[in-house]
Coordinates of C-alpha atoms in Angstrom, one line a residue:
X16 CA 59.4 -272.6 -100.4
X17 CA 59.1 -269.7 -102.1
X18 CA 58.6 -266.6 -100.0
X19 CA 55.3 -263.8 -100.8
X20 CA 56.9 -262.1 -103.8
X21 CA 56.9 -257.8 -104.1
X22 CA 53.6 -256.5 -104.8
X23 CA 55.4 -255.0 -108.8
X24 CA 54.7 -250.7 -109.0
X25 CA 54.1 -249.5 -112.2
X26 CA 56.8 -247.4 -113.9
X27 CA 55.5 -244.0 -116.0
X28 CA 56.1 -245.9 -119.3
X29 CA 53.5 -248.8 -118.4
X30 CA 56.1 -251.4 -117.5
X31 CA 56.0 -252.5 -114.2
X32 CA 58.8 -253.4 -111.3
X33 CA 59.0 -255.8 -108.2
X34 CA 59.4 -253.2 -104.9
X35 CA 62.3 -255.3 -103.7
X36 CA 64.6 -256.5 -105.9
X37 CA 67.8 -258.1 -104.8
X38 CA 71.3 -256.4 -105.4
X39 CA 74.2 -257.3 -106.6
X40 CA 76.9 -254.1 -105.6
X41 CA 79.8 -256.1 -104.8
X42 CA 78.8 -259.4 -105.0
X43 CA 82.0 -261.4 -106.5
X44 CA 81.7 -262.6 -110.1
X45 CA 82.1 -266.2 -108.9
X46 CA 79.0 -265.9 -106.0
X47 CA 76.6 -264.0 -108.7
X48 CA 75.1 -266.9 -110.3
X49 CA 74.8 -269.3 -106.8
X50 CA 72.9 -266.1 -105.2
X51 CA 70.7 -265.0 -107.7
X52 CA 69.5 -268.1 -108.6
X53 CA 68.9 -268.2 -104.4
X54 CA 67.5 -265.2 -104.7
X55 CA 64.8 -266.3 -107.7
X56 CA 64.1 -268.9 -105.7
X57 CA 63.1 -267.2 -102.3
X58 CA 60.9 -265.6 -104.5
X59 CA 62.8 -262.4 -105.8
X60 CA 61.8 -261.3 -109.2
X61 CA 64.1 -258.5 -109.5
X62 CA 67.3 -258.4 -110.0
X63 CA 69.8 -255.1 -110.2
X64 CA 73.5 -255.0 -111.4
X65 CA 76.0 -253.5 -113.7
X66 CA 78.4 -253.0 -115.9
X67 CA 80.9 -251.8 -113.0
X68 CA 79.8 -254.8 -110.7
X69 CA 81.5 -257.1 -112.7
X70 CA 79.0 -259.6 -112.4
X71 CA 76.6 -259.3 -115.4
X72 CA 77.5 -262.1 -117.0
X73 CA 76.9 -264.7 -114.2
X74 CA 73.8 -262.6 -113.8
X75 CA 73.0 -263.3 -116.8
X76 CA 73.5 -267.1 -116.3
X77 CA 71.5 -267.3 -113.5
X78 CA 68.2 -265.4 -115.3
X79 CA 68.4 -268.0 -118.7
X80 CA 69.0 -270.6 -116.0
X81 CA 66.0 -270.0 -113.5
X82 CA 63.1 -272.4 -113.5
X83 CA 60.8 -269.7 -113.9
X84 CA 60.0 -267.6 -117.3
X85 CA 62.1 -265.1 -118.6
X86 CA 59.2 -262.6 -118.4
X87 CA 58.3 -262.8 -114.9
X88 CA 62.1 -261.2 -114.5
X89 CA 62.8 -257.8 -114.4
X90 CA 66.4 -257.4 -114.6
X91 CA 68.5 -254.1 -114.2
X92 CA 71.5 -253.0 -115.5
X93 CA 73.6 -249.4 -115.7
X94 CA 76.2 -248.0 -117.8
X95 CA 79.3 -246.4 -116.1
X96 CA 80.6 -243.5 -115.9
X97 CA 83.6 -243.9 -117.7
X98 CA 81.0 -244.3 -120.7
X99 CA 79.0 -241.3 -120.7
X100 CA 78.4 -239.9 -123.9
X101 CA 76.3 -240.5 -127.1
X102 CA 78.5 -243.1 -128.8
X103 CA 80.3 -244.8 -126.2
X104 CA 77.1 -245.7 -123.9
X105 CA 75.6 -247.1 -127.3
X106 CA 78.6 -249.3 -127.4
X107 CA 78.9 -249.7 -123.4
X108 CA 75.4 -251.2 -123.9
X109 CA 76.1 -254.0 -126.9
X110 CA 78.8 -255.2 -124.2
X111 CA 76.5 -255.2 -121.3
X112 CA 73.4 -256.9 -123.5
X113 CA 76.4 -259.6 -124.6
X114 CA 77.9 -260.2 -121.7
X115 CA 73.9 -260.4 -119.8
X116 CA 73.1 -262.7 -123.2
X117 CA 69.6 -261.7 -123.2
X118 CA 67.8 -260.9 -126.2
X119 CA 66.6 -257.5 -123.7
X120 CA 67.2 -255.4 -120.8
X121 CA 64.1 -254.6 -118.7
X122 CA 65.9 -251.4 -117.5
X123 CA 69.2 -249.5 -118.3
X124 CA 70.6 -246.3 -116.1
X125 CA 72.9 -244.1 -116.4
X126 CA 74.9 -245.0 -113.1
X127 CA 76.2 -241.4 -112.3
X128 CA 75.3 -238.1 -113.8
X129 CA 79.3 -236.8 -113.6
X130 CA 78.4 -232.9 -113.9
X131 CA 82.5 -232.0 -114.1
X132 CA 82.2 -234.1 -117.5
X133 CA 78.6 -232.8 -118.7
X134 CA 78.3 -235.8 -120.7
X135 CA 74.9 -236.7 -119.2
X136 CA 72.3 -235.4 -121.3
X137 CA 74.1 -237.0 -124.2
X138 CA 74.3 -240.4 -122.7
X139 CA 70.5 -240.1 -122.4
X140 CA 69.6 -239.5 -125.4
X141 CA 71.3 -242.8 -126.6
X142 CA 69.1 -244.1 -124.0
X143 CA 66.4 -242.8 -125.5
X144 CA 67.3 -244.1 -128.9
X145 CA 67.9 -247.6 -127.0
X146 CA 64.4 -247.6 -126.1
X147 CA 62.9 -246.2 -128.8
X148 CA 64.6 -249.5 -130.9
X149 CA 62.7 -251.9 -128.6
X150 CA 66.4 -252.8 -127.0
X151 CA 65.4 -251.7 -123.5
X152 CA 62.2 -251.9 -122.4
X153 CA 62.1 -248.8 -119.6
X154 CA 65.3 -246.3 -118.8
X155 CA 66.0 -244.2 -115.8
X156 CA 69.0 -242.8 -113.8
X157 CA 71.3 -243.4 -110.7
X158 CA 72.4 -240.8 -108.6
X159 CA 70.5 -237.8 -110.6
X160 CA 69.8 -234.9 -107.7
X161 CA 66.9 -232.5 -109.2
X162 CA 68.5 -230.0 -111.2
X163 CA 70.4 -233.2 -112.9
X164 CA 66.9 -234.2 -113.4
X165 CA 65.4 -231.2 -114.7
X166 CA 67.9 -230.5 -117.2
X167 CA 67.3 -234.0 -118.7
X168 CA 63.6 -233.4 -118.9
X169 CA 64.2 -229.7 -120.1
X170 CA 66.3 -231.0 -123.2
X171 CA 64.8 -234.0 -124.4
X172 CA 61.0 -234.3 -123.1
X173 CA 61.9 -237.3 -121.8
X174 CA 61.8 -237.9 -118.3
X175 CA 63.3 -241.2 -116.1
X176 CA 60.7 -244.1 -115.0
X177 CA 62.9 -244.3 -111.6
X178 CA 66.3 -242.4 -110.1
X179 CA 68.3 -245.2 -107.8
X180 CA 69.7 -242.8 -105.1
X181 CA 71.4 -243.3 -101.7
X182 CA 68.3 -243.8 -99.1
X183 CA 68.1 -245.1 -95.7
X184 CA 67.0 -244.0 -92.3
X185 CA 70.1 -241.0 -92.0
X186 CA 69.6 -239.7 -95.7
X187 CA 65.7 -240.4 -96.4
X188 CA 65.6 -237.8 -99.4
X189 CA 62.3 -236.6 -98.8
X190 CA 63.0 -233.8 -100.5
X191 CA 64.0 -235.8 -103.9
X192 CA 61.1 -238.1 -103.2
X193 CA 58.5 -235.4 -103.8
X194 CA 60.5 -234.0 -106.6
X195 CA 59.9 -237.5 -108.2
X196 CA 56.4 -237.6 -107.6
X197 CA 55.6 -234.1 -109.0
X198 CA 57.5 -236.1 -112.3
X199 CA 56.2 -239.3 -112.2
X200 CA 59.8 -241.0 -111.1
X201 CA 60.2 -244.1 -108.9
X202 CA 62.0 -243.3 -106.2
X203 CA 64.9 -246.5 -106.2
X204 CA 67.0 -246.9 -102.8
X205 CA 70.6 -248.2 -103.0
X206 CA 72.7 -248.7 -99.5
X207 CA 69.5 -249.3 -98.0
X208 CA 70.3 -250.5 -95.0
X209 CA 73.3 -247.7 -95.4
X210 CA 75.8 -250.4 -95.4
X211 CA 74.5 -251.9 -92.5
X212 CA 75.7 -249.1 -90.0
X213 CA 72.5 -248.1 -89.3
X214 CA 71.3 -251.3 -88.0
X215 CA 73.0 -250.7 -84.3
X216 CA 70.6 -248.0 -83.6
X217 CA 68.7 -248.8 -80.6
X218 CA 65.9 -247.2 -81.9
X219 CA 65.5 -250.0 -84.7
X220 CA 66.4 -252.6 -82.1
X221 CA 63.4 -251.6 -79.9
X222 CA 60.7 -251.3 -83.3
X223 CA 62.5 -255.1 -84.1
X224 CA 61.5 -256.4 -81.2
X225 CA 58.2 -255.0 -80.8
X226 CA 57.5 -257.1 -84.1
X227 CA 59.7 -260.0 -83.7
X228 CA 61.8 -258.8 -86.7
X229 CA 65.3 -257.8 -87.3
X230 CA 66.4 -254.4 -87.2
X231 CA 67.0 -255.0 -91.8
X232 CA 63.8 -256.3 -92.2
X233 CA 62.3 -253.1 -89.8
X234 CA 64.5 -251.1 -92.4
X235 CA 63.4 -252.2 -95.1
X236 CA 59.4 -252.2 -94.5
X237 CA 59.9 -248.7 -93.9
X238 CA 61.1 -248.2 -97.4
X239 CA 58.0 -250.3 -98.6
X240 CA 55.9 -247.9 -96.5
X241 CA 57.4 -245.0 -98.4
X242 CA 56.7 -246.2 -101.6
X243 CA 60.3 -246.7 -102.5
X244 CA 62.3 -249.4 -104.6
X245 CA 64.4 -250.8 -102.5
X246 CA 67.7 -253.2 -103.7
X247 CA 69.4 -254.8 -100.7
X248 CA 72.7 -256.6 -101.3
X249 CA 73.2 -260.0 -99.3
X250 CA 76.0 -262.4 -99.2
X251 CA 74.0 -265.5 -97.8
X252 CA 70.9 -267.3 -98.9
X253 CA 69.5 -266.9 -95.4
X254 CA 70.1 -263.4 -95.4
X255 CA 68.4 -262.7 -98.6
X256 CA 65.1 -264.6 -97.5
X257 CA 65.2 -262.3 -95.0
X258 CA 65.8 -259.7 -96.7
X259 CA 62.5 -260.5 -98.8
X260 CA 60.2 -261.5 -96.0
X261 CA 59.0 -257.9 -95.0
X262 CA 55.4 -258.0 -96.1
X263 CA 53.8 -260.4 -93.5
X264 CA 53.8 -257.0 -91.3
X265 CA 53.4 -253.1 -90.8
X266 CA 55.3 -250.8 -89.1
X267 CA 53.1 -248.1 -87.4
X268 CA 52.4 -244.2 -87.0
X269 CA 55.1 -244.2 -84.2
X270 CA 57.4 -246.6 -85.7
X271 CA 57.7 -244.2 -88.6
X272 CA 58.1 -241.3 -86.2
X273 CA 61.1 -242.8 -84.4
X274 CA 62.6 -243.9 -87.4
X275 CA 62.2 -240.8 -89.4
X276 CA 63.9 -238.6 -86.7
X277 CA 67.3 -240.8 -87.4
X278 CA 67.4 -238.0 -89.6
X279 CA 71.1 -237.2 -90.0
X280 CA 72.1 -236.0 -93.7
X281 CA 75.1 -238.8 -93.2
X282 CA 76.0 -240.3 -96.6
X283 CA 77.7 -243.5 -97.1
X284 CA 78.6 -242.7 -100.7
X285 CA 79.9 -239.6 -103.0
X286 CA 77.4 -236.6 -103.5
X287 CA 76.6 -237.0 -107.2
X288 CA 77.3 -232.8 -107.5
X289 CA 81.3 -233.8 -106.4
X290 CA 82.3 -236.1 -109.2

């Protein structure tokens, strides 16, 4: 049975998005199909991949194949970095749109801002032109601190319905989070669950228990609680039901406190400012 879906958050362009959405970072070409199918049918509605995964293809097998309508999908995909620029991410979207075969993308990032190549405000602007043609319905960024933001915004009026950024209990970005908000950006988490390192804190073991939860699914109602999009990655069926079944409780005003002072600045991934 189907599990309650994501209430959806509306993006600044009027298009709206499912708060959890399942991931696909490092899923294996081969399991992409099986899982996001499993995924779809837990009840997910959102899926997020791209062209670096490997797996948009089988991705894209499972969304024509899923017994539900095409529309009730919202499906994700970035182009890498390798691709900035004007031209090439028009081309490194035709291969991404072929290899998805789907008539349209319900969101394209750019995956990394790469400030040593400065290509960045370029590659936008083909976004820009990609929605504009009706080819994407909403575009955004990955990885964008503020001043990668700001420039954007500065140079071609057009600002980013959502920023996917490195968020979990050790990095919570409140900072970036109100920057969004004074722009009207979704705040998107990736490495939620920061890889899953986080989860041995006894603090989140003691919140778990208190609700008969998991330490994940304490994890991730606290990034529902924020507001965030949040994008865990699972390798199981199991584990992504689990993964979705987060809105059946609430975490409280002390819950949040303990959680919040995990506070540690510890990053799993690159800092977007050293590529």
């Amino acid at each position: 049975m189907p599990l309650t879906p994501a209430p959806r958050l509306t993006l600044a362009d009027g298009a709206s998005i499912p708060q959890l959405g399942y991931g696909l970072y490092k899923v294996p070409p081969g399991d992409a199909r099986r899982l996001s199918l499993a995924a779809i049918d837990a009840g997910y509605r959102h899926l997020d991949t791209a062209a670096f995964y490997g797996n948009e293809r089988e991705v894209g097998e499972a969304v024509r194949d899923a017994p539900v309508a095409r529309e009730e999908l919202v499906v994700t995909s970035k182009v890498w970095k390798d691709d900035n620029g004007y031209d090439s991410t028009l081309r490194a979207f035709d291969a991404s749109i072929a290899r998805l075969g789907l008539d349209l993308l319900d969101l394209y990032l750019i995956h990394w801002p790469v400030p040593s190549t400065d290509r960045y405000v370029d590659t936008w602007r083909a976004l820009v032109r990609l929605q504009e043609e009706g080819r994407v319905r909403s575009i955004g960024v990955a990885n964008f601190h503020a001043h990668h933001l700001e420039r954007l915004i500065d140079e071609t009026g057009v600002a980013p319905v959502l920023n996917q950024v490195e968020l979990h209990p050790w990095l919570p970005q409140a900072e970036l989070r109100r920057f969004h908000d004074t722009r009207g950006i979704r705040t998107e988490a990736w490495s939620p669950l920061a890889r899953g390192r986080v989860l041995d804190d006894p603090v989140l073991a003691r919140i778990a228990a208190k609700h008969a939860r998991t330490p994940a699914q304490v994890v991730l109602r606290w990034h529902v609680q924020l507001g965030n999009v949040v994008i865990p990655k699972a390798s199981t069926p199991e584990r992504i039901r689990e993964n979705l079944d987060v809105f059946g409780f609430a975490l409280d005003g002390d819950d949040l406190a303990a959680i919040g002072a995990l506070e540690s600045g510890e990053r799993t991934g690159r800092d977007p400012d050293d590529d």
